[in-house]
Short mmCIF file of C-alpha atoms in Angstrom, two decimals:
data_model
loop_
_atom_site.label_atom_id
_atom_site.label_comp_id
_atom_site.label_asym_id
_atom_site.label_seq_id
_atom_site.Cartn_x
_atom_site.Cartn_y
_atom_site.Cartn_z
CA PRO A 235 0.04 -0.35 -0.03
CA MET A 236 1.22 3.28 -1.14
CA GLY A 237 0.05 4.80 2.29
CA ASP A 238 3.53 3.00 4.20
CA ALA A 239 5.91 3.28 0.82
CA PRO A 240 8.72 5.10 0.55
CA ALA A 241 7.74 7.60 -2.16
CA GLY A 242 9.85 10.51 -1.57
CA GLU A 243 13.16 8.53 -0.88
CA LEU A 244 12.34 7.03 -4.21
CA ASP A 245 12.00 9.92 -6.00
CA ALA A 246 15.15 11.50 -4.46
CA VAL A 247 17.05 8.89 -5.14
CA LEU A 248 15.30 8.42 -8.46
CA GLY A 249 15.83 12.25 -9.23
CA GLY A 250 19.46 11.97 -8.68
CA GLY A 251 18.87 13.37 -4.56
CA ALA A 252 19.65 12.73 -1.48
CA TRP A 253 17.98 11.29 1.41
CA ASP A 254 18.11 10.70 5.64
CA LEU A 255 20.03 7.58 6.09
CA GLY A 256 18.33 7.42 9.73
CA ALA A 257 19.82 5.19 12.69
CA SER A 258 19.89 2.09 11.20
CA LEU A 259 21.91 -0.37 8.60
CA GLU A 260 20.86 -3.34 7.29
CA GLY A 261 22.59 -7.00 6.94
CA ALA A 262 24.94 -7.44 9.41
CA PRO A 263 27.44 -5.00 11.11
CA PRO A 264 30.25 -4.91 9.29
CA SER A 265 33.53 -4.27 11.24
CA THR A 266 33.79 -0.42 11.28
CA SER A 267 35.96 2.43 12.37
CA PRO A 268 35.22 5.90 11.41
CA ILE A 269 36.25 6.88 7.85
CA ARG A 270 39.12 9.05 7.34
CA LEU A 271 40.17 9.92 4.31
CA GLY A 272 44.51 9.69 4.34
CA GLY A 273 43.63 6.95 6.92
CA ASN A 274 41.80 4.38 5.27
CA VAL A 275 39.62 5.41 2.62
CA CYS A 276 41.63 7.43 -0.71
CA TYR A 277 39.01 9.34 -2.99
CA VAL A 278 40.27 10.42 -6.11
CA VAL A 279 39.18 13.21 -8.20
CA LEU A 280 39.59 13.48 -11.85
CA ALA A 281 38.63 15.37 -14.85
CA VAL A 282 37.60 15.75 -18.93
CA LEU A 283 37.34 19.35 -20.42
CA PHE A 284 36.57 19.81 -23.58
CA ASN A 285 38.18 23.33 -25.36
CA GLN A 286 34.13 24.98 -26.80
CA GLU A 287 35.55 28.32 -27.30
CA VAL A 288 38.85 28.61 -28.43
CA ARG A 289 38.93 29.17 -32.15
CA HIS A 290 42.63 27.99 -32.35
CA PRO A 291 44.19 25.83 -29.48
CA PRO A 292 47.26 27.09 -28.48
CA SER A 293 50.49 24.57 -28.97
CA PRO A 294 52.14 23.26 -26.30
CA THR A 295 55.54 24.77 -25.65
CA GLY A 296 58.26 21.87 -26.06
CA PRO A 297 58.91 19.94 -23.10
CA PRO A 298 62.31 20.62 -20.87
CA PRO A 299 65.16 18.56 -20.50
CA ARG A 300 64.52 14.49 -20.50
CA CYS A 301 60.81 15.10 -21.43
CA HIS A 302 59.14 12.99 -24.14
CA PRO A 303 58.81 15.48 -27.18
CA LEU A 304 55.68 16.06 -28.65
CA PRO A 305 54.55 14.43 -31.66
CA THR A 306 52.69 16.69 -34.65
CA ARG A 307 49.31 16.35 -34.01
CA PRO A 308 46.46 16.14 -36.33
CA SER A 309 44.32 18.50 -37.69
CA VAL A 310 41.33 17.65 -35.60
CA SER A 311 38.03 19.61 -34.75
CA PRO A 312 39.48 22.23 -32.03
CA GLN A 313 36.24 21.61 -30.40
CA ASP A 314 36.94 18.36 -30.07
CA ALA A 315 40.35 19.62 -28.16
CA VAL A 316 40.75 18.28 -24.35
CA LEU A 317 42.30 19.07 -22.07
CA LEU A 318 46.02 17.34 -20.49
CA VAL A 319 48.49 17.89 -18.16
CA GLN A 320 51.90 17.01 -18.81
CA GLU A 321 53.45 15.01 -15.25
CA ALA A 322 55.95 16.76 -13.19
CA LYS A 323 56.45 13.96 -10.69
CA PRO A 324 59.59 11.89 -10.97
CA GLU A 325 58.16 8.88 -11.45
CA CYS A 326 56.76 9.97 -14.64
CA ARG A 327 57.59 13.22 -15.46
CA GLY A 328 57.00 14.24 -19.06
CA THR A 329 53.84 12.28 -19.93
CA TRP A 330 50.31 13.43 -20.28
CA TYR A 331 47.29 12.55 -18.01
CA LEU A 332 43.69 13.60 -17.15
CA PRO A 333 44.15 16.54 -14.26
CA ALA A 334 43.53 14.12 -11.46
CA GLY A 335 44.28 14.14 -7.56
CA ARG A 336 43.73 13.04 -4.34
CA MET A 337 40.76 14.52 -2.41
CA GLU A 338 42.21 16.16 0.54
CA PRO A 339 40.01 16.28 4.19
CA GLY A 340 37.55 19.11 5.21
CA GLU A 341 36.69 18.97 0.85
CA SER A 342 33.92 18.51 -1.12
CA ILE A 343 34.11 16.10 -3.85
CA VAL A 344 33.76 18.48 -6.57
CA ALA A 345 35.35 21.44 -4.57
CA ALA A 346 38.81 18.82 -4.91
CA MET A 347 38.07 18.38 -8.70
CA ARG A 348 37.71 22.13 -9.21
CA ARG A 349 41.29 22.65 -7.27
CA GLU A 350 43.63 20.00 -8.81
CA VAL A 351 41.82 21.42 -12.91
CA LYS A 352 43.29 24.70 -11.45
CA GLU A 353 46.47 23.49 -9.77
CA GLU A 354 47.54 21.68 -12.59
CA THR A 355 46.43 22.74 -15.83
CA GLY A 356 45.75 26.87 -14.42
CA LEU A 357 41.97 26.93 -15.57
CA GLU A 358 38.67 27.12 -13.37
CA CYS A 359 35.80 25.01 -14.16
CA GLU A 360 32.73 23.35 -13.57
CA ALA A 361 31.38 20.54 -12.75
CA VAL A 362 28.55 18.87 -15.69
CA THR A 363 28.51 15.53 -14.65
CA LEU A 364 29.83 12.43 -13.34
CA LEU A 365 30.98 10.25 -16.00
CA ALA A 366 32.07 6.89 -14.18
CA LEU A 367 32.58 6.01 -10.60
CA GLU A 368 35.68 3.67 -10.70
CA GLU A 369 36.53 1.44 -7.35
CA ARG A 370 38.73 -0.62 -5.62
CA GLY A 371 36.87 -1.18 -2.58
CA PRO A 372 36.34 1.27 -0.05
CA ALA A 373 40.31 1.80 0.03
CA TRP A 374 40.58 3.45 -3.26
CA ILE A 375 37.30 5.41 -5.25
CA ARG A 376 37.61 7.45 -8.17
CA PHE A 377 35.17 10.05 -9.12
CA ALA A 378 35.92 10.58 -12.83
CA PHE A 379 33.84 14.00 -13.62
CA LEU A 380 33.17 15.73 -16.73
CA ALA A 381 33.71 19.58 -16.49
CA ARG A 382 33.34 22.65 -18.49
CA PRO A 383 35.80 25.52 -18.32
CA THR A 384 34.95 28.95 -17.08
CA GLY A 385 37.87 30.92 -16.81
CA GLY A 386 42.10 31.19 -16.05
CA THR A 387 44.70 30.65 -18.67
CA LEU A 388 46.56 27.68 -19.31
CA LYS A 389 49.52 26.89 -17.50
CA THR A 390 52.53 27.01 -19.70
CA LEU A 391 56.31 25.67 -19.07
CA GLU A 392 57.72 29.26 -17.38
CA GLU A 393 54.95 28.52 -14.59
CA ALA A 394 55.42 24.82 -14.24
CA ASP A 395 56.09 23.47 -10.20
CA ALA A 396 55.53 20.35 -8.42
CA GLU A 397 51.58 19.92 -9.77
CA SER A 398 52.59 19.58 -13.25
CA LEU A 399 55.01 21.35 -15.86
CA GLN A 400 52.00 22.54 -18.68
CA ALA A 401 48.85 22.03 -19.80
CA THR A 402 47.30 21.72 -23.28
CA TRP A 403 44.05 21.70 -25.63
CA TRP A 404 44.67 18.44 -27.66
CA PRO A 405 42.42 18.04 -30.31
CA GLY A 406 44.23 14.71 -31.58
CA ASP A 407 44.54 11.51 -30.58
CA PRO A 408 45.49 10.99 -26.89
CA ARG A 409 47.30 7.74 -27.43
CA ALA A 410 50.15 9.96 -30.17
CA LEU A 411 51.54 11.09 -26.78
CA PRO A 412 53.13 9.52 -24.32
CA LEU A 413 50.57 8.88 -21.75
CA ARG A 414 51.25 8.16 -18.00
CA ALA A 415 48.40 4.88 -17.95
CA PRO A 416 45.89 4.34 -20.72
CA ASP A 417 43.48 3.95 -18.25
CA ILE A 418 41.81 7.65 -19.37
CA LEU A 419 40.91 6.23 -22.56
CA PRO A 420 38.25 5.10 -22.00
CA LEU A 421 36.81 8.27 -19.81
CA LEU A 422 37.57 10.25 -23.00
CA ASP A 423 35.05 7.85 -24.67
CA LEU A 424 32.44 7.81 -21.85
CA ALA A 425 32.60 12.18 -21.94
CA ALA A 426 32.81 12.23 -26.21
CA ARG A 427 29.49 10.17 -25.87
CA TYR A 428 28.11 12.26 -22.80
CA ARG A 429 28.07 15.03 -25.57
CA ARG A 430 26.76 13.62 -28.14
CA SER A 431 23.77 12.02 -26.43
CA PRO A 432 23.70 12.01 -22.20
CA PRO A 433 22.74 8.10 -21.30
CA HIS A 434 21.96 9.79 -18.03
CA PRO A 435 20.48 12.65 -16.44
CA PRO A 436 23.36 14.75 -14.77
CA THR A 437 24.61 13.46 -11.64
CA LEU A 438 26.82 15.41 -9.15
CA PRO A 439 27.22 15.03 -5.14
CA ARG A 440 24.75 16.05 -2.66
CA ASP A 441 25.49 17.63 0.24
CA LEU A 442 23.90 15.79 3.11
CA PRO A 443 25.96 14.03 5.91
CA CYS A 444 26.57 10.37 6.06
CA ALA A 445 29.26 8.75 8.49
CA PRO A 446 30.04 5.39 6.66
CA LEU A 447 30.32 4.64 3.17
CA CYS A 448 27.70 2.99 2.42
CA LEU A 449 25.04 1.84 -0.36
CA ARG A 450 21.73 3.02 -0.45
CA LEU A 451 20.08 0.23 -2.45
CA LEU A 452 17.17 0.29 -5.37
CA VAL A 453 16.73 -3.47 -6.40
CA ALA A 454 14.14 -3.14 -8.93
CA PHE A 455 12.67 -6.60 -10.01
CA ALA A 456 10.20 -5.96 -13.91
CA ASN A 457 8.43 -8.63 -15.61
CA ASP A 458 8.00 -8.96 -19.19
CA THR A 459 4.10 -7.31 -19.10
CA GLY A 460 5.98 -3.96 -17.23
CA ASP A 461 4.75 -4.80 -13.69
CA VAL A 462 7.58 -3.08 -11.60
CA TRP A 463 8.66 -3.76 -8.20
CA VAL A 464 10.93 -2.27 -5.36
CA LEU A 465 12.88 -4.11 -2.40
CA LEU A 466 12.16 -2.51 0.87
CA ALA A 467 13.96 -3.17 4.37
CA THR A 468 11.03 -3.12 6.89
CA ALA A 469 12.54 -1.94 10.09
CA GLY A 470 10.74 1.15 11.53
CA ALA A 471 9.50 3.04 8.81
CA PRO A 472 9.68 0.76 5.38
CA HIS A 473 12.86 2.16 3.36
CA LEU A 474 15.17 0.90 0.72
CA PRO A 475 17.75 -1.16 2.46
CA VAL A 476 21.48 0.49 3.17
CA VAL A 477 24.27 -1.85 3.49
CA ALA A 478 27.77 0.01 5.29
CA CYS A 479 31.35 -1.21 3.60
CA GLY A 480 33.57 -2.49 6.70
CA THR A 481 36.85 -0.68 7.58
CA ALA A 482 38.75 -4.45 7.97
CA PRO A 483 41.62 -4.59 5.74
CA SER A 484 40.06 -7.57 3.67
CA GLU A 485 36.86 -5.55 3.63
CA LEU A 486 38.77 -2.49 2.37
CA ARG A 487 40.41 -4.62 -0.65
CA GLY A 488 36.85 -6.08 -1.64
CA GLY A 489 34.69 -3.79 -4.10
CA LEU A 490 31.47 -2.31 -3.25
CA ARG A 491 29.27 -4.86 -4.76
CA ARG A 492 30.44 -7.22 -2.34
CA PRO A 493 28.40 -6.10 0.96
CA VAL A 494 25.53 -5.68 -1.64
CA LEU A 495 25.62 -9.63 -2.48
CA GLN A 496 25.98 -10.37 1.17
CA LEU A 497 22.87 -8.65 2.08
CA LEU A 498 20.61 -10.17 -0.74
CA GLY A 499 22.25 -13.50 -0.41
CA GLY A 500 20.77 -13.59 3.24
CA CYS A 501 17.53 -12.24 1.88
CA LEU A 502 16.66 -13.64 -1.70
CA PRO A 503 17.39 -16.95 -3.33
CA PRO A 504 21.08 -17.13 -5.11
CA ASP A 505 19.58 -17.15 -8.89
CA PRO A 506 19.14 -15.43 -11.14
CA ALA A 507 22.37 -12.94 -9.69
CA PRO A 508 21.73 -9.26 -9.70
CA GLY A 509 22.50 -7.31 -12.23
CA PRO A 510 25.09 -4.84 -11.79
CA LEU A 511 25.45 -1.90 -9.93
CA GLY A 512 24.39 1.62 -11.61
CA LEU A 513 25.28 4.81 -9.42
CA LEU A 514 21.93 6.91 -9.27
CA GLY A 515 23.55 9.81 -7.00
CA LEU A 516 25.60 10.26 -4.04
CA GLN A 517 25.51 12.02 -0.57
CA HIS A 518 28.80 13.43 0.97
CA ARG A 519 29.69 16.34 2.77
CA ALA A 520 32.97 17.50 4.07
CA GLY A 521 33.64 16.93 7.68
CA GLY A 522 30.68 14.89 8.65
CA PRO A 523 29.92 13.39 11.90
CA GLY A 524 32.37 13.42 14.02
CA GLY A 525 34.84 14.45 11.17
CA ALA A 526 34.16 11.28 9.16
CA ASP A 527 34.79 11.20 5.28
CA GLY A 528 31.66 8.62 4.81
CA ILE A 529 29.89 8.83 1.62
CA CYS A 530 26.14 7.18 0.78
CA PHE A 531 26.03 6.08 -2.86
CA ASN A 532 22.76 5.44 -4.48
CA VAL A 533 22.97 2.71 -6.38
CA LEU A 534 20.21 0.52 -9.11
CA LEU A 535 20.28 -3.03 -9.54
CA SER A 536 17.88 -5.59 -11.05
CA ILE A 537 16.79 -9.07 -10.11
CA PRO A 538 16.41 -10.52 -13.37
CA ALA A 539 12.74 -12.32 -13.86
CA SER A 540 13.16 -16.64 -13.89
CA SER A 541 9.71 -16.59 -15.59
CA SER A 542 7.60 -14.58 -17.88
CA GLY A 543 4.78 -12.49 -16.37
CA GLY A 544 5.63 -13.75 -12.57
CA GLY A 545 6.09 -11.85 -9.46
CA PRO A 546 9.50 -11.21 -7.45
CA PRO A 547 11.07 -14.12 -5.59
CA GLU A 548 9.75 -14.03 -2.07
CA PRO A 549 12.21 -12.86 0.70
CA ARG A 550 13.38 -15.40 2.60
CA ASP A 551 13.81 -12.55 5.34
CA PRO A 552 11.16 -10.82 7.17
CA ALA A 553 12.80 -7.66 7.15
CA PHE A 554 12.32 -7.56 3.70
CA ARG A 555 9.01 -6.93 1.40
CA TRP A 556 8.73 -6.09 -2.09
CA TRP A 557 6.71 -2.59 -2.92
CA GLN A 558 5.30 -2.98 -6.42
CA VAL A 559 5.10 0.59 -7.62
CA GLU A 560 2.91 1.79 -10.44
CA GLY A 561 2.15 4.99 -12.40
CA SER A 562 5.19 7.37 -13.50
CA ARG A 563 7.41 5.86 -10.55
CA GLY A 564 7.56 2.19 -12.29
CA GLY A 565 8.08 3.86 -15.73
CA ARG A 566 11.18 5.92 -14.43
CA ILE A 567 12.64 2.98 -13.16
CA LEU A 568 12.32 0.70 -16.24
CA GLN A 569 13.85 3.48 -18.22
CA ARG A 570 16.89 3.49 -15.98
CA LEU A 571 17.06 -0.21 -16.00
CA ARG A 572 16.33 -0.95 -20.17
CA ALA A 573 18.46 2.28 -21.54
CA ALA A 574 21.13 1.56 -18.50
CA ALA A 575 20.94 5.06 -17.93
CA THR A 576 23.02 5.25 -14.98
CA VAL A 577 26.34 6.36 -14.31
CA PRO A 578 28.56 3.42 -14.90
CA ILE A 579 30.49 2.23 -11.89
CA ARG A 580 33.46 0.03 -12.53
CA SER A 581 35.65 -2.37 -10.30
#
């Protein structure tokens, strides 16, 4: 019945918003200690910016001694030029990469991205959307943004410092450059596709405190006739389940999917297995409760139908139940599922 369904929470999550976590988490309590940047977690920010204004992007100055020389750039539309920085770190000096770096305690995620872009390239920018969430478990999470330039001046070799040697708008194939690592190439593809036809709405972090590192789960079941159900936790007022990531060394090295599967494994039959995680939104506030650097990720995943026209599998745990979602809300969930209209999570 709609009277005891978390319609407001579901609307907020589907709209990329945030929601108060409340006091309880589902699943077995993980080993937890305060979430601390530079301690037990590392958050990294990265930005993809395209040159949408300059008609003739300036060529970068020749590299300093012992740096790789720049190849001749192919003739490509300036509108396709991507902002790259030449690394100053001894272990990768002279190579090229997207502006990126570690988030610092007391920063919001977007503020960290803007700071790194400014320090490494000389440009101001604003975030457009998250492109991808890349993770190796709670111990290392990278937030890849699409951003747009709003001002500043490109850093030149004369302004080289410990952050970078220089920055340039590169309109050619980045593989023509000596790259620090090829892991930026899929992100450039994602950014180009997003500019052509956004697969998901603009998705940015929301300012709401979160003490643990956790995932709010929108677990959806849809049959072939278009009926949609969402899994609810029933402890207290019905709500979308929330599972915390543990902070023991083995848990920190596990992926974000691990606690999700642990929760669902105790609640639902093992077959069919849940689909991949997709990010709908996230919440974080710098200097959260007790100074913790927790984040809540709102994720969407589906339980595939095992037979046509049927309902969802019966929960084995009475602390959970299914809510049938009708009308426009059900249609929005179906659209997100069928079009994979979420920020990809890469493990």
